[in-house]
mmCIF file of C-alpha atoms (C1' of nucleotides) in Angstrom:
data_model
loop_
_atom_site.group_PDB
_atom_site.id
_atom_site.type_symbol
_atom_site.label_atom_id
_atom_site.label_comp_id
_atom_site.label_asym_id
_atom_site.label_seq_id
_atom_site.Cartn_x
_atom_site.Cartn_y
_atom_site.Cartn_z
ATOM 1 C CA UNK A 1 -0.006 -0.109 -0.029
ATOM 2 C CA UNK A 2 1.808 2.963 -1.494
ATOM 3 C CA UNK A 3 1.602 6.691 -0.761
ATOM 4 C CA UNK A 4 -0.973 7.043 -3.644
ATOM 5 C CA UNK A 5 -3.569 5.294 -1.419
ATOM 6 C CA UNK A 6 -3.356 7.917 1.217
ATOM 7 C CA UNK A 7 -3.644 10.503 -1.333
ATOM 8 C CA UNK A 8 -6.710 9.129 -2.766
ATOM 9 C CA UNK A 9 -8.235 8.659 0.570
ATOM 10 C CA UNK A 10 -7.499 12.127 1.518
ATOM 11 C CA UNK A 11 -9.326 13.499 -1.653
ATOM 12 C CA UNK A 12 -12.215 11.601 -0.522
ATOM 13 C CA UNK A 13 -11.953 8.883 -3.692
ATOM 14 C CA UNK A 14 -12.221 5.339 -3.037
ATOM 15 C CA UNK A 15 -8.874 3.356 -3.809
ATOM 16 C CA UNK A 16 -9.293 1.591 -7.035
ATOM 17 C CA UNK A 17 -6.821 0.100 -9.364
ATOM 18 C CA UNK A 18 -7.667 2.831 -12.310
ATOM 19 C CA UNK A 19 -7.102 5.683 -10.006
ATOM 20 C CA UNK A 20 -3.865 4.201 -8.296
ATOM 21 C CA UNK A 21 -2.474 3.518 -11.752
ATOM 22 C CA UNK A 22 -3.138 6.781 -13.262
ATOM 23 C CA UNK A 23 -1.880 8.575 -10.120
ATOM 24 C CA UNK A 24 1.230 6.636 -10.492
ATOM 25 C CA UNK A 25 1.665 7.355 -14.074
ATOM 26 C CA UNK A 26 1.341 11.080 -13.489
ATOM 27 C CA UNK A 27 3.564 11.076 -10.562
ATOM 28 C CA UNK A 28 6.336 8.944 -12.305
ATOM 29 C CA UNK A 29 6.565 10.972 -15.570
ATOM 30 C CA UNK A 30 10.008 12.479 -16.028
ATOM 31 C CA UNK A 31 10.839 16.353 -16.801
ATOM 32 C CA UNK A 32 9.977 16.039 -20.323
ATOM 33 C CA UNK A 33 6.691 14.224 -19.867
ATOM 34 C CA UNK A 34 5.400 16.112 -17.194
ATOM 35 C CA UNK A 35 2.408 17.221 -18.970
ATOM 36 C CA UNK A 36 0.052 14.377 -20.348
ATOM 37 C CA UNK A 37 -3.080 14.383 -22.447
ATOM 38 C CA UNK A 38 -5.761 11.754 -21.560
ATOM 39 C CA UNK A 39 -4.721 9.956 -24.598
ATOM 40 C CA UNK A 40 -1.146 9.843 -23.259
ATOM 41 C CA UNK A 41 -2.149 8.450 -20.020
ATOM 42 C CA UNK A 42 -4.427 5.847 -21.775
ATOM 43 C CA UNK A 43 -1.545 4.693 -23.836
ATOM 44 C CA UNK A 44 0.671 4.719 -20.881
ATOM 45 C CA UNK A 45 -1.687 2.326 -18.975
ATOM 46 C CA UNK A 46 -2.045 0.058 -22.309
ATOM 47 C CA UNK A 47 1.811 -0.090 -22.372
ATOM 48 C CA UNK A 48 1.772 -1.048 -18.552
ATOM 49 C CA UNK A 49 -0.824 -3.829 -19.367
ATOM 50 C CA UNK A 50 -3.418 -2.322 -17.643
ATOM 51 C CA UNK A 51 -6.954 -2.671 -19.233
ATOM 52 C CA UNK A 52 -8.519 0.593 -18.315
ATOM 53 C CA UNK A 53 -11.124 2.434 -20.599
ATOM 54 C CA UNK A 54 -10.440 5.925 -22.271
ATOM 55 C CA UNK A 55 -13.673 7.025 -20.604
ATOM 56 C CA UNK A 56 -12.358 6.044 -17.135
ATOM 57 C CA UNK A 57 -9.066 7.852 -17.695
ATOM 58 C CA UNK A 58 -11.048 11.127 -18.639
ATOM 59 C CA UNK A 59 -13.448 10.460 -15.518
ATOM 60 C CA UNK A 60 -10.498 9.919 -13.044
ATOM 61 C CA UNK A 61 -8.438 13.027 -14.543
ATOM 62 C CA UNK A 62 -11.641 15.246 -13.974
ATOM 63 C CA UNK A 63 -12.149 13.754 -10.579
ATOM 64 C CA UNK A 64 -8.410 14.446 -9.933
ATOM 65 C CA UNK A 65 -8.770 17.881 -11.170
ATOM 66 C CA UNK A 66 -11.768 18.654 -8.751
ATOM 67 C CA UNK A 67 -9.821 17.196 -5.870
ATOM 68 C CA UNK A 68 -6.772 19.315 -6.595
ATOM 69 C CA UNK A 69 -4.510 16.390 -7.160
ATOM 70 C CA UNK A 70 -4.076 17.473 -10.951
ATOM 71 C CA UNK A 71 -4.045 20.689 -12.818
ATOM 72 C CA UNK A 72 -5.547 21.014 -16.274
ATOM 73 C CA UNK A 73 -3.971 23.193 -18.942
ATOM 74 C CA UNK A 74 -5.456 24.146 -22.068
ATOM 75 C CA UNK A 75 -2.510 25.177 -24.523
ATOM 76 C CA UNK A 76 -3.158 25.853 -28.073
ATOM 77 C CA UNK A 77 -3.172 22.243 -29.018
ATOM 78 C CA UNK A 78 -6.859 21.406 -29.228
ATOM 79 C CA UNK A 79 -6.828 19.159 -26.009
ATOM 80 C CA UNK A 80 -6.331 19.328 -22.452
ATOM 81 C CA UNK A 81 -3.174 18.196 -20.836
ATOM 82 C CA UNK A 82 -2.728 17.464 -17.261
ATOM 83 C CA UNK A 83 0.151 17.543 -14.429
ATOM 84 C CA UNK A 84 0.553 16.582 -11.052
ATOM 85 C CA UNK A 85 -0.261 19.505 -8.665
ATOM 86 C CA UNK A 86 2.697 19.998 -6.635
ATOM 87 C CA UNK A 87 1.292 22.863 -4.377
ATOM 88 C CA UNK A 88 3.124 26.091 -5.675
ATOM 89 C CA UNK A 89 1.717 27.839 -8.847
ATOM 90 C CA UNK A 90 3.658 28.298 -11.777
ATOM 91 C CA UNK A 91 3.475 29.409 -15.482
ATOM 92 C CA UNK A 92 4.811 27.719 -18.667
ATOM 93 C CA UNK A 93 6.942 28.301 -21.597
ATOM 94 C CA UNK A 94 6.349 26.174 -24.467
ATOM 95 C CA UNK A 95 9.161 25.763 -26.916
ATOM 96 C CA UNK A 96 7.586 25.777 -30.555
ATOM 97 C CA UNK A 97 10.464 24.053 -31.938
ATOM 98 C CA UNK A 98 11.146 21.285 -29.591
ATOM 99 C CA UNK A 99 7.641 21.148 -27.783
ATOM 100 C CA UNK A 100 9.715 21.413 -24.519
ATOM 101 C CA UNK A 101 7.879 22.980 -21.537
ATOM 102 C CA UNK A 102 9.664 24.922 -18.964
ATOM 103 C CA UNK A 103 7.909 26.089 -15.855
ATOM 104 C CA UNK A 104 8.592 29.267 -14.117
ATOM 105 C CA UNK A 105 7.139 31.704 -11.481
ATOM 106 C CA UNK A 106 7.902 35.354 -11.324
ATOM 107 C CA UNK A 107 6.782 37.245 -8.237
ATOM 108 C CA UNK A 108 6.935 40.746 -10.108
ATOM 109 C CA UNK A 109 4.271 39.334 -12.736
ATOM 110 C CA UNK A 110 2.297 37.638 -10.091
ATOM 111 C CA UNK A 111 2.118 40.754 -8.046
ATOM 112 C CA UNK A 112 1.448 42.877 -11.136
ATOM 113 C CA UNK A 113 -1.445 40.874 -12.332
ATOM 114 C CA UNK A 114 -2.934 41.213 -8.749
ATOM 115 C CA UNK A 115 -2.763 45.194 -8.994
ATOM 116 C CA UNK A 116 -4.157 45.142 -12.616
ATOM 117 C CA UNK A 117 -7.276 43.159 -11.779
ATOM 118 C CA UNK A 118 -7.748 45.267 -8.575
ATOM 119 C CA UNK A 119 -7.464 48.501 -10.453
ATOM 120 C CA UNK A 120 -10.442 47.139 -12.635
ATOM 121 C CA UNK A 121 -12.412 46.347 -9.587
ATOM 122 C CA UNK A 122 -11.638 42.522 -9.787
ATOM 123 C CA UNK A 123 -9.933 39.979 -7.772
ATOM 124 C CA UNK A 124 -7.994 37.160 -9.473
ATOM 125 C CA UNK A 125 -9.550 33.660 -9.048
ATOM 126 C CA UNK A 126 -6.968 31.997 -11.352
ATOM 127 C CA UNK A 127 -4.896 32.783 -14.128
ATOM 128 C CA UNK A 128 -3.188 31.172 -17.202
ATOM 129 C CA UNK A 129 0.119 32.503 -18.749
ATOM 130 C CA UNK A 130 1.958 30.785 -21.299
ATOM 131 C CA UNK A 131 4.873 31.816 -23.376
ATOM 132 C CA UNK A 132 5.327 30.386 -26.865
ATOM 133 C CA UNK A 133 9.052 30.744 -27.423
ATOM 134 C CA UNK A 134 11.955 29.679 -29.610
ATOM 135 C CA UNK A 135 15.522 28.818 -28.658
ATOM 136 C CA UNK A 136 17.781 31.760 -29.231
ATOM 137 C CA UNK A 137 20.553 31.364 -31.678
ATOM 138 C CA UNK A 138 23.769 32.231 -30.202
ATOM 139 C CA UNK B 1 -17.227 48.924 -52.245
ATOM 140 C CA UNK B 2 -16.477 49.529 -48.635
ATOM 141 C CA UNK B 3 -13.202 49.313 -46.597
ATOM 142 C CA UNK B 4 -13.693 45.612 -46.063
ATOM 143 C CA UNK B 5 -12.755 44.928 -49.720
ATOM 144 C CA UNK B 6 -9.478 46.588 -49.566
ATOM 145 C CA UNK B 7 -8.697 44.697 -46.353
ATOM 146 C CA UNK B 8 -9.428 41.381 -48.193
ATOM 147 C CA UNK B 9 -7.539 42.139 -51.265
ATOM 148 C CA UNK B 10 -4.602 43.329 -49.308
ATOM 149 C CA UNK B 11 -4.633 39.956 -47.585
ATOM 150 C CA UNK B 12 -4.691 37.990 -50.740
ATOM 151 C CA UNK B 13 -8.254 36.797 -50.379
ATOM 152 C CA UNK B 14 -10.820 37.268 -53.010
ATOM 153 C CA UNK B 15 -13.830 39.463 -52.301
ATOM 154 C CA UNK B 16 -16.829 37.067 -51.894
ATOM 155 C CA UNK B 17 -20.200 38.003 -50.028
ATOM 156 C CA UNK B 18 -19.261 35.576 -46.985
ATOM 157 C CA UNK B 19 -15.860 36.962 -46.320
ATOM 158 C CA UNK B 20 -17.113 40.619 -46.516
ATOM 159 C CA UNK B 21 -20.165 39.856 -44.254
ATOM 160 C CA UNK B 22 -18.258 37.933 -41.713
ATOM 161 C CA UNK B 23 -15.518 40.938 -41.473
ATOM 162 C CA UNK B 24 -18.249 43.361 -41.106
ATOM 163 C CA UNK B 25 -19.790 41.451 -38.207
ATOM 164 C CA UNK B 26 -16.502 41.268 -36.572
ATOM 165 C CA UNK B 27 -15.631 44.856 -37.016
ATOM 166 C CA UNK B 28 -19.414 45.913 -35.873
ATOM 167 C CA UNK B 29 -19.537 43.978 -32.707
ATOM 168 C CA UNK B 30 -19.511 46.345 -29.609
ATOM 169 C CA UNK B 31 -17.478 46.384 -26.632
ATOM 170 C CA UNK B 32 -19.312 43.641 -24.945
ATOM 171 C CA UNK B 33 -19.346 41.122 -27.959
ATOM 172 C CA UNK B 34 -15.857 41.766 -29.198
ATOM 173 C CA UNK B 35 -14.920 38.035 -28.723
ATOM 174 C CA UNK B 36 -17.049 35.779 -30.939
ATOM 175 C CA UNK B 37 -17.196 32.052 -31.504
ATOM 176 C CA UNK B 38 -17.582 30.496 -34.973
ATOM 177 C CA UNK B 39 -21.069 29.746 -33.780
ATOM 178 C CA UNK B 40 -21.829 33.480 -32.713
ATOM 179 C CA UNK B 41 -20.590 34.565 -36.183
ATOM 180 C CA UNK B 42 -22.850 31.982 -37.893
ATOM 181 C CA UNK B 43 -25.912 32.891 -35.855
ATOM 182 C CA UNK B 44 -25.166 36.522 -36.685
ATOM 183 C CA UNK B 45 -25.000 35.994 -40.092
ATOM 184 C CA UNK B 46 -28.257 34.022 -40.120
ATOM 185 C CA UNK B 47 -30.036 36.929 -38.231
ATOM 186 C CA UNK B 48 -28.804 39.235 -40.781
ATOM 187 C CA UNK B 49 -30.588 36.795 -43.560
ATOM 188 C CA UNK B 50 -27.372 35.769 -45.113
ATOM 189 C CA UNK B 51 -27.169 31.975 -46.117
ATOM 190 C CA UNK B 52 -23.786 31.046 -45.413
ATOM 191 C CA UNK B 53 -22.695 27.508 -44.145
ATOM 192 C CA UNK B 54 -21.052 27.077 -40.714
ATOM 193 C CA UNK B 55 -18.280 25.223 -42.649
ATOM 194 C CA UNK B 56 -17.579 28.280 -44.446
ATOM 195 C CA UNK B 57 -17.562 30.415 -41.322
ATOM 196 C CA UNK B 58 -14.649 28.129 -39.891
ATOM 197 C CA UNK B 59 -12.917 28.317 -43.188
ATOM 198 C CA UNK B 60 -13.069 32.067 -43.657
ATOM 199 C CA UNK B 61 -12.247 32.569 -39.928
ATOM 200 C CA UNK B 62 -9.184 30.525 -40.310
ATOM 201 C CA UNK B 63 -8.176 32.090 -43.345
ATOM 202 C CA UNK B 64 -8.445 35.568 -41.535
ATOM 203 C CA UNK B 65 -6.343 34.287 -38.748
ATOM 204 C CA UNK B 66 -3.715 33.199 -41.226
ATOM 205 C CA UNK B 67 -4.070 36.692 -42.824
ATOM 206 C CA UNK B 68 -3.499 38.343 -39.564
ATOM 207 C CA UNK B 69 -6.837 39.968 -39.580
ATOM 208 C CA UNK B 70 -8.179 38.228 -36.715
ATOM 209 C CA UNK B 71 -6.899 36.653 -33.566
ATOM 210 C CA UNK B 72 -7.982 33.415 -32.201
ATOM 211 C CA UNK B 73 -8.104 32.675 -28.384
ATOM 212 C CA UNK B 74 -8.501 29.545 -26.842
ATOM 213 C CA UNK B 75 -10.026 30.452 -23.338
ATOM 214 C CA UNK B 76 -11.206 27.787 -20.966
ATOM 215 C CA UNK B 77 -14.672 27.550 -22.767
ATOM 216 C CA UNK B 78 -13.799 24.398 -25.001
ATOM 217 C CA UNK B 79 -14.296 26.448 -28.316
ATOM 218 C CA UNK B 80 -12.279 29.100 -29.931
ATOM 219 C CA UNK B 81 -13.271 32.894 -30.026
ATOM 220 C CA UNK B 82 -12.084 35.222 -32.555
ATOM 221 C CA UNK B 83 -11.629 39.078 -32.539
ATOM 222 C CA UNK B 84 -10.557 41.606 -34.844
ATOM 223 C CA UNK B 85 -6.859 42.336 -34.853
ATOM 224 C CA UNK B 86 -6.066 45.911 -34.282
ATOM 225 C CA UNK B 87 -2.486 45.939 -34.320
ATOM 226 C CA UNK B 88 -1.715 46.517 -30.693
ATOM 227 C CA UNK B 89 -1.285 43.485 -28.367
ATOM 228 C CA UNK B 90 -3.137 43.114 -25.312
ATOM 229 C CA UNK B 91 -4.099 40.357 -22.691
ATOM 230 C CA UNK B 92 -7.339 39.321 -21.135
ATOM 231 C CA UNK B 93 -9.111 39.248 -18.038
ATOM 232 C CA UNK B 94 -12.427 37.137 -18.068
ATOM 233 C CA UNK B 95 -15.090 37.764 -15.265
ATOM 234 C CA UNK B 96 -16.104 34.191 -14.176
ATOM 235 C CA UNK B 97 -19.425 35.985 -13.009
ATOM 236 C CA UNK B 98 -20.566 37.856 -15.735
ATOM 237 C CA UNK B 99 -18.453 36.412 -18.690
ATOM 238 C CA UNK B 100 -17.264 40.055 -19.446
ATOM 239 C CA UNK B 101 -13.873 40.312 -21.162
ATOM 240 C CA UNK B 102 -11.530 43.066 -20.238
ATOM 241 C CA UNK B 103 -8.628 44.121 -22.217
ATOM 242 C CA UNK B 104 -5.413 45.119 -20.754
ATOM 243 C CA UNK B 105 -1.749 45.534 -21.630
ATOM 244 C CA UNK B 106 1.002 46.281 -19.009
ATOM 245 C CA UNK B 107 4.311 47.068 -20.136
ATOM 246 C CA UNK B 108 5.954 45.907 -16.765
ATOM 247 C CA UNK B 109 4.481 42.403 -17.437
ATOM 248 C CA UNK B 110 5.622 42.370 -21.178
ATOM 249 C CA UNK B 111 9.167 43.282 -20.104
ATOM 250 C CA UNK B 112 9.466 40.775 -17.426
ATOM 251 C CA UNK B 113 8.173 38.008 -19.776
ATOM 252 C CA UNK B 114 10.926 38.752 -22.417
ATOM 253 C CA UNK B 115 13.524 38.978 -19.482
ATOM 254 C CA UNK B 116 12.427 35.483 -18.276
ATOM 255 C CA UNK B 117 12.337 34.002 -21.648
ATOM 256 C CA UNK B 118 15.890 35.257 -22.569
ATOM 257 C CA UNK B 119 17.395 34.016 -19.172
ATOM 258 C CA UNK B 120 16.036 30.458 -20.219
ATOM 259 C CA UNK B 121 17.811 30.788 -23.448
ATOM 260 C CA UNK B 122 14.549 31.625 -25.523
ATOM 261 C CA UNK B 123 12.957 34.369 -27.290
ATOM 262 C CA UNK B 124 9.263 35.015 -27.052
ATOM 263 C CA UNK B 125 7.287 34.255 -30.459
ATOM 264 C CA UNK B 126 3.842 34.885 -28.846
ATOM 265 C CA UNK B 127 2.104 34.592 -25.414
ATOM 266 C CA UNK B 128 -0.934 34.362 -23.854
ATOM 267 C CA UNK B 129 -2.081 35.760 -20.616
ATOM 268 C CA UNK B 130 -5.555 35.380 -18.974
ATOM 269 C CA UNK B 131 -6.777 36.502 -15.886
ATOM 270 C CA UNK B 132 -9.929 34.723 -14.592
ATOM 271 C CA UNK B 133 -11.539 37.081 -12.039
ATOM 272 C CA UNK B 134 -14.509 38.016 -10.032
ATOM 273 C CA UNK B 135 -15.920 41.320 -9.173
ATOM 274 C CA UNK B 136 -14.678 42.614 -5.868
ATOM 275 C CA UNK B 137 -17.398 43.280 -3.480
ATOM 276 C CA UNK B 138 -17.056 46.439 -1.586
ATOM 277 C "C1'" DG C 1 -13.922 30.200 -69.035
ATOM 278 C "C1'" DT C 2 -11.281 28.818 -65.127
ATOM 279 C "C1'" DG C 3 -9.811 28.324 -61.005
ATOM 280 C "C1'" DA C 4 -11.239 29.876 -56.275
ATOM 281 C "C1'" DG C 5 -14.755 29.760 -52.939
ATOM 282 C "C1'" DT C 6 -19.178 27.781 -51.131
ATOM 283 C "C1'" DG C 7 -22.834 24.658 -49.231
ATOM 284 C "C1'" DC C 8 -23.924 20.374 -47.622
ATOM 285 C "C1'" DA C 9 -23.490 16.043 -45.715
ATOM 286 C "C1'" DA C 10 -20.147 13.092 -43.613
ATOM 287 C "C1'" DA C 11 -16.092 12.525 -41.095
ATOM 288 C "C1'" DA C 12 -12.677 13.555 -37.699
ATOM 289 C "C1'" DC C 13 -11.562 14.608 -32.900
ATOM 290 C "C1'" DA C 14 -11.656 15.346 -27.925
ATOM 291 C "C1'" DT C 15 -14.593 14.630 -24.256
ATOM 292 C "C1'" DT C 16 -19.063 13.027 -22.013
ATOM 293 C "C1'" DT C 17 -22.814 10.069 -20.775
ATOM 294 C "C1'" DG C 18 -26.129 5.947 -20.104
ATOM 295 C "C1'" DC C 19 -26.292 1.947 -18.441
ATOM 296 C "C1'" DA C 20 -25.542 -3.067 -17.042
ATOM 297 C "C1'" DA C 21 -21.668 -5.495 -15.048
ATOM 298 C "C1'" DA C 22 -17.739 -5.448 -11.514
ATOM 299 C "C1'" DA C 23 -15.493 -3.963 -7.528
ATOM 300 C "C1'" DA C 24 -14.897 -1.586 -3.031
ATOM 301 C "C1'" DT C 25 -16.064 -1.270 1.928
ATOM 302 C "C1'" DA D 1 -25.293 -6.006 0.957
ATOM 303 C "C1'" DT D 2 -24.903 -1.456 -0.791
ATOM 304 C "C1'" DT D 3 -22.915 2.201 -3.134
ATOM 305 C "C1'" DT D 4 -19.102 3.534 -6.198
ATOM 306 C "C1'" DT D 5 -16.892 2.724 -9.979
ATOM 307 C "C1'" DT D 6 -15.928 0.872 -14.500
ATOM 308 C "C1'" DG D 7 -16.189 -0.533 -19.301
ATOM 309 C "C1'" DC D 8 -18.348 -0.245 -23.478
ATOM 310 C "C1'" DA D 9 -20.869 1.947 -26.912
ATOM 311 C "C1'" DA D 10 -23.337 5.474 -28.149
ATOM 312 C "C1'" DA D 11 -23.939 10.645 -27.750
ATOM 313 C "C1'" DT D 12 -22.089 15.211 -27.887
ATOM 314 C "C1'" DG D 13 -19.972 19.457 -29.375
ATOM 315 C "C1'" DT D 14 -16.800 21.578 -32.080
ATOM 316 C "C1'" DT D 15 -14.153 21.699 -35.912
ATOM 317 C "C1'" DT D 16 -12.455 19.670 -40.350
ATOM 318 C "C1'" DT D 17 -13.098 17.652 -45.124
ATOM 319 C "C1'" DG D 18 -14.770 15.674 -49.660
ATOM 320 C "C1'" DC D 19 -17.051 16.760 -53.541
ATOM 321 C "C1'" DA D 20 -20.396 18.779 -56.739
ATOM 322 C "C1'" DC D 21 -21.863 23.482 -57.570
ATOM 323 C "C1'" DT D 22 -21.271 28.371 -57.987
ATOM 324 C "C1'" DC D 23 -19.241 32.804 -58.215
ATOM 325 C "C1'" DA D 24 -15.684 36.383 -58.777
ATOM 326 C "C1'" DC D 25 -12.474 38.021 -61.849
#
DNA sequence: GTGAGTGCAAAACATTTGCAAAAAT
DNA sequence: ATTTTTGCAAATGTTTTGCACTCAC
């Protein structure tokens, strides 16, 4: 009984094989594959020999998102990608050449966003900042 | 022959009724309806008595985007929205209560983004910043 | 006239849902 | 035993595409 079980219980979700497996997959992805689509997760399950339906993958990912275990991103790709929520917020830089995703967090920008929202009579509930970049030739 | 025709020709697109009409609709939308989905445009066409197919709306909007006449946004809504490109870049604040979209442009954030990208060995090609906000109760 | 543009219906995706079977507590 | 969860297939919503027809030049 691994750590995953505790996380699931804490989130109020029953410990089932699909949920444990999906959580493991999301947690085990390396730096380069941190952001997986539902389809990616589904294929990873099949490769691992687990017989889980794609519909279940979608359901579980949505439950994880609701539970705060996972963050959903809608980049310009036409489909959602998911990543394990590790507490601290961060933004993304997506390299248009390599597809690499770099995470960053800048206090200056964060602060400025709050000021701008407030200036317009709003408070920020959430935000999404994605830089689409290209490698600098030197 | 209105201004639209010139814009279309300049973009290398033949002047056809659907293209002119769609351009007019996008240009004529008030502050509140600046961001229209393909479906929105389609309905506006029908209301104006124009018999244009939804597929054509999609095709034309994509052509406009390629030509730089229009900007496509993918907010968290599950479908794309389009707005007339007026040259200057701006970011968006979307009110989760009312659905209102406020545009803003902050030099501090813009500058900071470039610095961050450069610091990671990248140059920014494009970026997307959306603040999801709620009205401040006072 | 000829090639680009259009409408329609069908296809293609990503995602969701209904329901009976299976599993968790 | 009961309540959740799952798998499958079918439905959904958005966007794209194939093709015969039409229009702009």
